[in-house]
Structure formats: structure tokens, C-alpha cells
Tab-separated table of C-alpha atoms in Angstrom:
chain	number	residue	atom	x	y	z
A	1	UNK	CA	-0.085	0.016	0.176
A	2	UNK	CA	1.161	3.497	-1.305
A	3	UNK	CA	1.160	6.600	1.435
A	4	UNK	CA	0.490	9.935	0.275
A	5	UNK	CA	-1.215	13.074	1.764
A	6	UNK	CA	-3.635	15.224	0.786
A	7	UNK	CA	-3.295	19.188	0.938
A	8	UNK	CA	-6.023	20.843	2.364
A	9	UNK	CA	-7.350	23.843	-0.175
A	10	UNK	CA	-8.080	26.521	2.966
A	11	UNK	CA	-4.651	25.739	4.413
A	12	UNK	CA	-1.659	28.026	3.502
A	13	UNK	CA	-0.092	27.867	-0.002
A	14	UNK	CA	3.595	28.028	0.960
A	15	UNK	CA	3.076	26.326	4.767
A	16	UNK	CA	1.514	23.463	2.503
A	17	UNK	CA	4.513	22.991	0.354
A	18	UNK	CA	7.187	23.174	3.246
A	19	UNK	CA	4.980	20.437	4.772
A	20	UNK	CA	5.229	18.112	1.764
A	21	UNK	CA	9.121	19.052	1.496
A	22	UNK	CA	9.527	17.901	5.265
A	23	UNK	CA	7.396	14.908	4.397
A	24	UNK	CA	9.357	13.788	0.928
A	25	UNK	CA	12.106	13.124	3.174
A	26	UNK	CA	9.948	10.452	5.052
A	27	UNK	CA	9.298	8.760	1.775
A	28	UNK	CA	5.875	9.124	0.838
A	29	UNK	CA	4.731	8.338	-2.428
A	30	UNK	CA	2.246	11.252	-3.762
A	31	UNK	CA	0.595	14.525	-2.657
A	32	UNK	CA	-2.633	15.244	-3.913
A	33	UNK	CA	-3.718	18.886	-4.206
A	34	UNK	CA	-7.095	19.743	-4.128
A	35	UNK	CA	-9.258	22.368	-6.067
A	36	UNK	CA	-12.351	23.797	-5.123
A	37	UNK	CA	-13.086	27.610	-4.790
A	38	UNK	CA	-9.924	28.431	-3.583
A	39	UNK	CA	-6.706	29.154	-5.295
A	40	UNK	CA	-6.011	27.035	-8.533
A	41	UNK	CA	-4.770	23.580	-7.714
A	42	UNK	CA	-2.065	24.308	-11.077
A	43	UNK	CA	-0.351	26.890	-9.520
A	44	UNK	CA	0.589	24.885	-5.773
A	45	UNK	CA	1.261	22.306	-8.167
A	46	UNK	CA	3.577	23.935	-10.218
A	47	UNK	CA	4.940	25.319	-7.407
A	48	UNK	CA	5.814	21.789	-5.703
A	49	UNK	CA	7.113	20.598	-8.840
A	50	UNK	CA	9.827	22.972	-8.676
A	51	UNK	CA	10.328	22.322	-4.693
A	52	UNK	CA	10.348	18.475	-4.559
A	53	UNK	CA	12.073	15.784	-5.842
A	54	UNK	CA	10.842	12.300	-5.875
A	55	UNK	CA	7.174	12.413	-4.432
A	56	UNK	CA	4.636	11.958	-7.072
A	57	UNK	CA	2.339	15.120	-7.964
A	58	UNK	CA	-1.747	14.500	-8.181
A	59	UNK	CA	-4.470	17.102	-8.796
A	60	UNK	CA	-7.298	16.232	-6.836
A	61	UNK	CA	-9.597	16.995	-8.302
A	62	UNK	CA	-9.417	19.430	-11.399
A	63	UNK	CA	-13.275	19.987	-11.948
A	64	UNK	CA	-14.453	18.401	-15.736
A	65	UNK	CA	-16.661	21.524	-16.185
A	66	UNK	CA	-14.359	24.335	-15.670
A	67	UNK	CA	-11.113	23.491	-18.398
A	68	UNK	CA	-11.871	22.473	-22.032
A	69	UNK	CA	-10.708	18.712	-22.298
A	70	UNK	CA	-7.895	19.889	-24.352
A	71	UNK	CA	-6.861	22.460	-21.766
A	72	UNK	CA	-7.015	19.655	-19.423
A	73	UNK	CA	-4.700	17.738	-21.343
A	74	UNK	CA	-1.961	20.533	-21.554
A	75	UNK	CA	-1.990	21.489	-18.161
A	76	UNK	CA	-1.342	17.953	-17.493
A	77	UNK	CA	1.339	17.750	-20.070
A	78	UNK	CA	3.016	20.911	-18.840
A	79	UNK	CA	2.923	19.666	-15.304
A	80	UNK	CA	4.242	16.297	-16.427
A	81	UNK	CA	7.089	18.066	-17.638
A	82	UNK	CA	8.075	20.333	-14.917
A	83	UNK	CA	8.051	17.459	-12.541
A	84	UNK	CA	10.199	15.250	-15.003
A	85	UNK	CA	7.152	12.790	-15.056
A	86	UNK	CA	5.652	12.562	-11.521
A	87	UNK	CA	2.153	14.151	-12.619
A	88	UNK	CA	-1.364	12.600	-12.284
A	89	UNK	CA	-4.354	13.797	-13.510
A	90	UNK	CA	-6.805	13.532	-10.940
A	91	UNK	CA	-10.448	14.907	-12.280
A	92	UNK	CA	-13.928	14.734	-11.476
A	93	UNK	CA	-17.245	16.578	-11.548
A	94	UNK	CA	-17.328	18.087	-8.188
A	95	UNK	CA	-20.697	19.201	-7.571
A	96	UNK	CA	-23.582	22.028	-8.560
A	97	UNK	CA	-22.798	24.148	-6.089
A	98	UNK	CA	-19.367	24.801	-6.664
A	99	UNK	CA	-20.157	24.230	-10.773
A	100	UNK	CA	-22.962	26.605	-10.907
A	101	UNK	CA	-22.834	28.524	-8.120
A	102	UNK	CA	-18.820	29.441	-8.529
A	103	UNK	CA	-18.136	29.163	-12.034
A	104	UNK	CA	-21.915	29.677	-13.476
A	105	UNK	CA	-21.350	26.854	-15.449
A	106	UNK	CA	-24.477	23.894	-15.973
A	107	UNK	CA	-23.977	21.013	-14.409
A	108	UNK	CA	-25.089	18.765	-17.168
A	109	UNK	CA	-24.225	15.030	-18.220
A	110	UNK	CA	-21.534	14.407	-15.871
A	111	UNK	CA	-21.166	10.503	-16.941
A	112	UNK	CA	-20.803	11.464	-20.883
A	113	UNK	CA	-18.611	14.227	-20.445
A	114	UNK	CA	-16.195	12.364	-18.343
A	115	UNK	CA	-15.663	9.569	-20.810
A	116	UNK	CA	-14.773	12.034	-23.398
A	117	UNK	CA	-12.455	14.114	-21.752
A	118	UNK	CA	-10.570	11.116	-20.922
A	119	UNK	CA	-10.809	10.139	-24.732
A	120	UNK	CA	-9.689	13.811	-25.679
A	121	UNK	CA	-6.640	13.634	-22.984
A	122	UNK	CA	-5.247	10.884	-24.131
A	123	UNK	CA	-5.218	11.723	-27.705
A	124	UNK	CA	-3.487	15.184	-26.841
A	125	UNK	CA	-0.644	13.241	-24.883
A	126	UNK	CA	-0.642	10.871	-27.983
A	127	UNK	CA	0.304	14.101	-30.255
A	128	UNK	CA	-2.518	12.428	-32.254
A	129	UNK	CA	-4.917	15.346	-34.378
A	130	UNK	CA	-7.402	15.573	-32.022
A	131	UNK	CA	-10.306	14.445	-33.659
A	132	UNK	CA	-13.704	13.810	-31.386
A	133	UNK	CA	-17.312	13.625	-32.331
A	134	UNK	CA	-18.939	13.017	-29.310
A	135	UNK	CA	-22.535	14.476	-27.737
A	136	UNK	CA	-20.840	17.121	-25.427
A	137	UNK	CA	-17.612	17.712	-27.437
A	138	UNK	CA	-16.810	18.169	-30.667
A	139	UNK	CA	-13.082	18.592	-31.866
A	140	UNK	CA	-12.475	20.480	-34.617
A	141	UNK	CA	-15.760	22.076	-33.963
A	142	UNK	CA	-18.050	21.669	-36.893
A	143	UNK	CA	-18.460	24.081	-39.709
A	144	UNK	CA	-22.136	24.688	-39.055
A	145	UNK	CA	-21.440	25.564	-35.786
A	146	UNK	CA	-18.353	27.413	-36.243
A	147	UNK	CA	-16.256	29.922	-38.688
A	148	UNK	CA	-15.629	26.690	-40.525
A	149	UNK	CA	-11.850	27.399	-40.325
A	150	UNK	CA	-11.276	24.996	-37.628
A	151	UNK	CA	-9.133	22.278	-38.084
A	152	UNK	CA	-7.346	19.273	-36.254
A	153	UNK	CA	-4.686	20.086	-34.745
A	154	UNK	CA	-1.915	18.076	-32.307
A	155	UNK	CA	-0.245	19.693	-29.487
A	156	UNK	CA	2.910	21.141	-30.447
A	157	UNK	CA	5.459	19.679	-27.511
A	158	UNK	CA	6.429	16.396	-27.423
A	159	UNK	CA	4.343	15.213	-23.708
A	160	UNK	CA	7.093	13.389	-20.921
A	161	UNK	CA	4.757	10.462	-21.508
A	162	UNK	CA	2.014	9.757	-23.627
A	163	UNK	CA	0.038	8.024	-21.046
A	164	UNK	CA	-0.502	10.349	-18.032
A	165	UNK	CA	-2.219	8.363	-15.564
A	166	UNK	CA	-5.414	9.609	-14.867
A	167	UNK	CA	-7.903	9.129	-11.542
A	168	UNK	CA	-11.050	10.043	-10.949
A	169	UNK	CA	-13.162	11.238	-7.888
A	170	UNK	CA	-16.073	8.969	-8.251
A	171	UNK	CA	-19.042	8.111	-5.499
A	172	UNK	CA	-22.680	7.252	-7.555
A	173	UNK	CA	-22.519	3.739	-8.933
A	174	UNK	CA	-22.680	4.698	-12.739
A	175	UNK	CA	-19.902	7.019	-11.978
A	176	UNK	CA	-17.603	3.950	-10.513
A	177	UNK	CA	-18.502	1.538	-12.804
A	178	UNK	CA	-17.051	4.300	-15.838
A	179	UNK	CA	-14.348	5.092	-13.575
A	180	UNK	CA	-13.388	1.261	-13.231
A	181	UNK	CA	-13.851	0.698	-16.673
A	182	UNK	CA	-11.306	3.710	-17.930
A	183	UNK	CA	-9.289	5.324	-15.529
A	184	UNK	CA	-5.967	4.112	-13.852
A	185	UNK	CA	-7.348	5.312	-10.570
A	186	UNK	CA	-10.344	5.840	-8.414
A	187	UNK	CA	-10.628	8.381	-5.789
A	188	UNK	CA	-13.774	8.218	-3.380
A	189	UNK	CA	-14.587	10.208	-0.689
A	190	UNK	CA	-15.413	9.084	2.882
A	191	UNK	CA	-14.321	5.477	2.429
A	192	UNK	CA	-16.017	2.922	5.099
A	193	UNK	CA	-14.176	0.256	4.568
A	194	UNK	CA	-16.496	-2.369	6.063
A	195	UNK	CA	-19.231	-1.269	3.756
A	196	UNK	CA	-17.432	0.017	0.547
A	197	UNK	CA	-18.401	-3.973	-1.103
A	198	UNK	CA	-22.228	-3.467	-0.161
A	199	UNK	CA	-22.224	0.634	-1.526
A	200	UNK	CA	-19.711	0.343	-4.443
A	201	UNK	CA	-19.149	-3.905	-5.065
A	202	UNK	CA	-21.285	-4.237	-8.060
A	203	UNK	CA	-20.427	-1.009	-10.191
A	204	UNK	CA	-16.662	-1.854	-9.689
A	205	UNK	CA	-17.255	-5.382	-10.898
A	206	UNK	CA	-19.279	-4.515	-13.994
A	207	UNK	CA	-16.278	-1.527	-14.751
A	208	UNK	CA	-14.014	-3.625	-13.644
A	209	UNK	CA	-15.413	-6.762	-16.354
A	210	UNK	CA	-14.881	-3.938	-19.234
A	211	UNK	CA	-11.572	-2.799	-18.496
A	212	UNK	CA	-8.659	-2.402	-21.048
A	213	UNK	CA	-5.930	-4.659	-18.917
A	214	UNK	CA	-3.478	-2.162	-20.648
A	215	UNK	CA	-4.501	0.083	-17.667
A	216	UNK	CA	-3.182	-2.454	-15.061
A	217	UNK	CA	-5.047	-2.822	-11.618
A	218	UNK	CA	-7.115	-0.059	-10.802
A	219	UNK	CA	-5.454	2.437	-7.907
A	220	UNK	CA	-7.858	3.018	-5.088
A	221	UNK	CA	-6.768	6.100	-3.741
A	222	UNK	CA	-8.594	6.712	-0.457
A	223	UNK	CA	-8.132	9.943	2.015
A	224	UNK	CA	-8.191	9.685	5.801
A	225	UNK	CA	-7.678	12.301	8.401
A	226	UNK	CA	-4.740	10.928	10.297
A	227	UNK	CA	-3.386	11.122	14.193
A	228	UNK	CA	-1.707	8.264	16.081
A	229	UNK	CA	-1.508	8.043	19.798
A	230	UNK	CA	-3.062	7.198	23.251
A	231	UNK	CA	-4.187	11.129	23.343
A	232	UNK	CA	-5.977	11.512	20.322
A	233	UNK	CA	-9.346	11.344	20.838
A	234	UNK	CA	-10.136	15.160	20.596
A	235	UNK	CA	-8.947	15.102	17.220
A	236	UNK	CA	-12.237	13.394	15.973
A	237	UNK	CA	-13.606	16.757	16.457
A	238	UNK	CA	-11.321	18.163	13.966
A	239	UNK	CA	-13.056	16.058	11.260
A	240	UNK	CA	-16.699	16.883	11.740
A	241	UNK	CA	-16.941	20.430	10.468
A	242	UNK	CA	-15.737	18.760	6.796
A	243	UNK	CA	-18.118	15.787	7.257
A	244	UNK	CA	-21.307	18.365	8.485
A	245	UNK	CA	-20.233	20.802	5.407
A	246	UNK	CA	-20.439	18.263	2.907
A	247	UNK	CA	-23.235	15.765	4.207
A	248	UNK	CA	-25.185	18.946	5.066
A	249	UNK	CA	-24.545	22.235	2.756
A	250	UNK	CA	-22.942	20.580	-0.589
A	251	UNK	CA	-25.604	20.195	-2.592
A	252	UNK	CA	-29.618	20.969	-2.509
A	253	UNK	CA	-31.767	18.938	-0.278
A	254	UNK	CA	-32.566	16.890	-2.981
A	255	UNK	CA	-29.288	16.293	-4.685
A	256	UNK	CA	-26.392	15.818	-2.401
A	257	UNK	CA	-23.843	13.252	-3.301
A	258	UNK	CA	-22.141	12.856	0.382
A	259	UNK	CA	-25.580	12.953	1.750
A	260	UNK	CA	-26.806	10.166	-0.507
A	261	UNK	CA	-23.076	8.262	0.848
A	262	UNK	CA	-23.755	8.648	4.375
A	263	UNK	CA	-27.210	7.151	4.056
A	264	UNK	CA	-25.946	4.085	2.123
A	265	UNK	CA	-23.611	3.567	5.281
A	266	UNK	CA	-26.719	2.901	7.181
A	267	UNK	CA	-26.598	6.805	8.817
A	268	UNK	CA	-29.705	7.966	6.965
A	269	UNK	CA	-31.857	9.522	10.047
A	270	UNK	CA	-28.485	11.127	11.247
A	271	UNK	CA	-27.581	12.834	7.569
A	272	UNK	CA	-31.036	14.154	7.444
A	273	UNK	CA	-30.662	15.923	10.794
A	274	UNK	CA	-27.132	16.908	9.927
A	275	UNK	CA	-28.302	18.517	6.842
A	276	UNK	CA	-31.408	20.279	8.259
A	277	UNK	CA	-29.429	21.745	10.730
A	278	UNK	CA	-26.892	23.191	8.064
A	279	UNK	CA	-29.198	24.515	5.502
A	280	UNK	CA	-31.267	26.118	8.385
A	281	UNK	CA	-28.045	27.889	9.303
A	282	UNK	CA	-27.381	26.260	12.253
A	283	UNK	CA	-23.759	24.836	11.056
A	284	UNK	CA	-22.229	24.476	14.719
A	285	UNK	CA	-25.377	22.124	15.459
A	286	UNK	CA	-24.661	20.177	12.369
A	287	UNK	CA	-21.162	19.997	13.458
A	288	UNK	CA	-22.061	18.610	16.687
A	289	UNK	CA	-24.639	16.027	15.115
A	290	UNK	CA	-21.924	14.219	13.692
A	291	UNK	CA	-21.730	11.047	14.900
A	292	UNK	CA	-18.006	9.697	16.572
A	293	UNK	CA	-18.939	6.420	15.083
A	294	UNK	CA	-18.734	7.777	11.466
A	295	UNK	CA	-16.053	10.089	12.269
A	296	UNK	CA	-13.435	6.847	13.467
A	297	UNK	CA	-14.630	4.492	10.329
A	298	UNK	CA	-13.568	6.897	8.168
A	299	UNK	CA	-10.570	7.791	9.741
A	300	UNK	CA	-7.201	7.226	11.018
A	301	UNK	CA	-7.185	8.394	14.378
A	302	UNK	CA	-7.007	6.660	17.740
A	303	UNK	CA	-3.914	4.552	19.498
A	304	UNK	CA	-1.139	2.955	17.439
A	305	UNK	CA	-3.053	-0.555	17.800
A	306	UNK	CA	-6.829	0.818	16.701
A	307	UNK	CA	-5.316	2.603	13.844
A	308	UNK	CA	-3.344	-0.639	12.588
A	309	UNK	CA	-6.431	-2.525	12.791
A	310	UNK	CA	-8.378	0.378	10.426
A	311	UNK	CA	-5.431	0.506	8.264
A	312	UNK	CA	-5.971	-3.377	7.875
A	313	UNK	CA	-9.930	-3.081	6.936
A	314	UNK	CA	-8.768	-0.528	4.532
A	315	UNK	CA	-6.420	-2.758	2.673
A	316	UNK	CA	-8.589	-5.651	2.967
A	317	UNK	CA	-11.478	-3.463	1.108
A	318	UNK	CA	-8.885	-2.739	-1.841
A	319	UNK	CA	-7.071	0.508	-1.205
A	320	UNK	CA	-3.875	0.772	-2.577
A	321	UNK	CA	-3.323	4.107	-1.787
A	322	UNK	CA	-3.666	5.692	1.651
A	323	UNK	CA	-3.785	9.257	1.500
A	324	UNK	CA	-3.746	10.787	4.825
A	325	UNK	CA	-4.663	14.238	6.104
A	326	UNK	CA	-2.669	14.860	9.829
A	327	UNK	CA	-5.127	16.156	12.369
A	328	UNK	CA	-2.338	18.832	13.796
A	329	UNK	CA	-1.446	21.950	13.206
A	330	UNK	CA	2.288	21.323	14.146
A	331	UNK	CA	5.029	20.247	11.291
A	332	UNK	CA	6.541	17.967	13.596
A	333	UNK	CA	3.488	16.340	15.261
A	334	UNK	CA	2.300	15.945	11.505
A	335	UNK	CA	5.629	14.350	10.297
A	336	UNK	CA	5.442	11.815	13.130
A	337	UNK	CA	1.984	10.869	12.071
A	338	UNK	CA	2.860	10.016	8.499
A	339	UNK	CA	5.992	8.275	9.946
A	340	UNK	CA	3.973	6.236	12.636
A	341	UNK	CA	1.392	5.169	9.383
A	342	UNK	CA	4.727	4.489	7.323
A	343	UNK	CA	5.383	1.981	10.234
A	344	UNK	CA	2.566	-0.119	10.459
A	345	UNK	CA	3.070	-1.088	6.987
A	346	UNK	CA	6.488	-1.882	6.854
């Protein structure tokens, strides 16, 4: 199992990079930079590429609606170049709240767009002349929809690799099935290992049955808050604001992917209460309503023996990359937690 870290998009830009530099010395495998509606992830990934030497760099994730497919491919190729072949393209749909509320772009056809984006990106990296006639993207633009002067082009530069790994953030069954079919990696959120098979097993099996063997095994990249010790019980509370935000506030009452996931985990009544409180403006009460049990199951917080058991459960559920988020504001303590996690896997 590989170990990486997930950089919080609301954290300090330079402070996050300094922490990565320190953690790279411990031998972490990958760092994932999120992009929501803070600074763009490309800036920080480019900065990381200049400041690091060995760690893999990944976006986690670039929303597919905010860049054209060709621009996604160009950006990935550029980041792969400046990092000497260390970049992984993480993409996802995000959600209507961010895509429509912040970017002003319709959140439509997530499955169809994802498949077409992946196809176009891989054409670009192979230096093919990009030709794609899909439902959502047409490259070049047909004459009857443009000036008639557009022609098929290929990227000018020679990418470092003609196949940059793609990971897709997916939660719904159809999106997970698509991910297992076409992507090198899958990045679910709030992963509860004992429930994973019942929630996603059928979708994963269906996608893997159609998977091209050239893609290799599916890299299951799971994020989890991390604190190891006999006195870290208070760190459970650090995770609750994010869970409350996503379960309660990331989407409308009738369309919230994270609320649906919590419900599928068996926390339906609690998820409803969190959502009602959050949407009514009672955010602190929503945070308080998040149960310790849910936090424990989707995190790595507790004594060393307990965390070892949770790591084993994640491995048993098929996780191949653990993306830790140290529940600490102290750099030395964060590094210690990651070193402890690595020792559990050695």
C-alpha cells in the first residue's frame, strides 16, 4: 500500500508546500492537491514540482466543467514536464454548488462528459490530431457551428509520457463503474471500508469486467484524517466540520451526493438531521450532530493498535493508496503521524 497526503485547499499555500518537502524526506509516495473555490491547484502543483524531487504529484481534483478537455490535457502535460514525469491527473465532476454557483457553468451530463474528456486527453498526450465527435464535445468544431476554419491539431510539444495516469473522483454507482472501466485510479471520499463492498462492489465489478488490461490494476486512492496516539481522541472533532459541510451543505436537499453516501452507509436519519441543521443556518449544531462512530470508521485516529486495525480494514477493502491528512497544526507532529503510519505498513 502506498502512502500519500492530501493538501487542504483552505490551508496556507507556502506552509503546505513546506510540509510536503518535510514529508518527502520520510518517503511518502504521492501528494494530492485539491481544487474547489480557493486558489487553483495548478499554481500549487507547479510550485511543488519545483520544490520536490521524488514524490508523485496529483490533482485531486480538477473539475471537468471548468477547463476544456484539451486544456486539461495541456495542463497535465505541462505539469508532467516540469515534474519530470511525476504528475497524475485527477479529475471529477465536483457538484452543482461549485460548478453552477461559483463558475456559472451548467452541471450536466457528468458521465458522458467524463468519458469524452478522458478520450480527448489521451489523444492529446499521444500527439494525435485531436478528432472527437461526441455528444458533449466536438473537436474540431463542425463548420455549421463555427467559422468553418477550424482544423484538427495536435499538441506542439512532445509530452514526457503519452499516457499520464488518470484518477477519477466518483461516488455514484454509474460513475464508479465508468471509473473502473476507463481510469488508472479511483478516488472515493469518506471511505468506510467495511461498507465499501455493499455500496460499490457491484459497480466496480461491472466496470472492471470492461476494463482494458493495458490500464493495469485499479489504484484505489482513499483519503483519511490521521492522528496516532493514546491522547488523540480530541482530533475526532477536527473531522466533523468537513463531514457536516459535505453531508449537510454540499448540494440541495434533494441532490447531495455525500448525504446519499452517508445514507447508504446506514446513517440516513443522522444525515437528514445534519442536513436540516446545516441548511437552516445552524452549522455548529450540524457539526455537533456528526457521530464519533462515523468519524472513526472513515479516519485513522486513535491509539497505534486501533489505527493498525483500521489500516488492515482499508487494505482488505482493496485500498492501494492511503492519502493521509494529519489532524495537526504542528509540522513536527504531522511528520510524526505519517512516520508512524509508514511503520505500520513496513
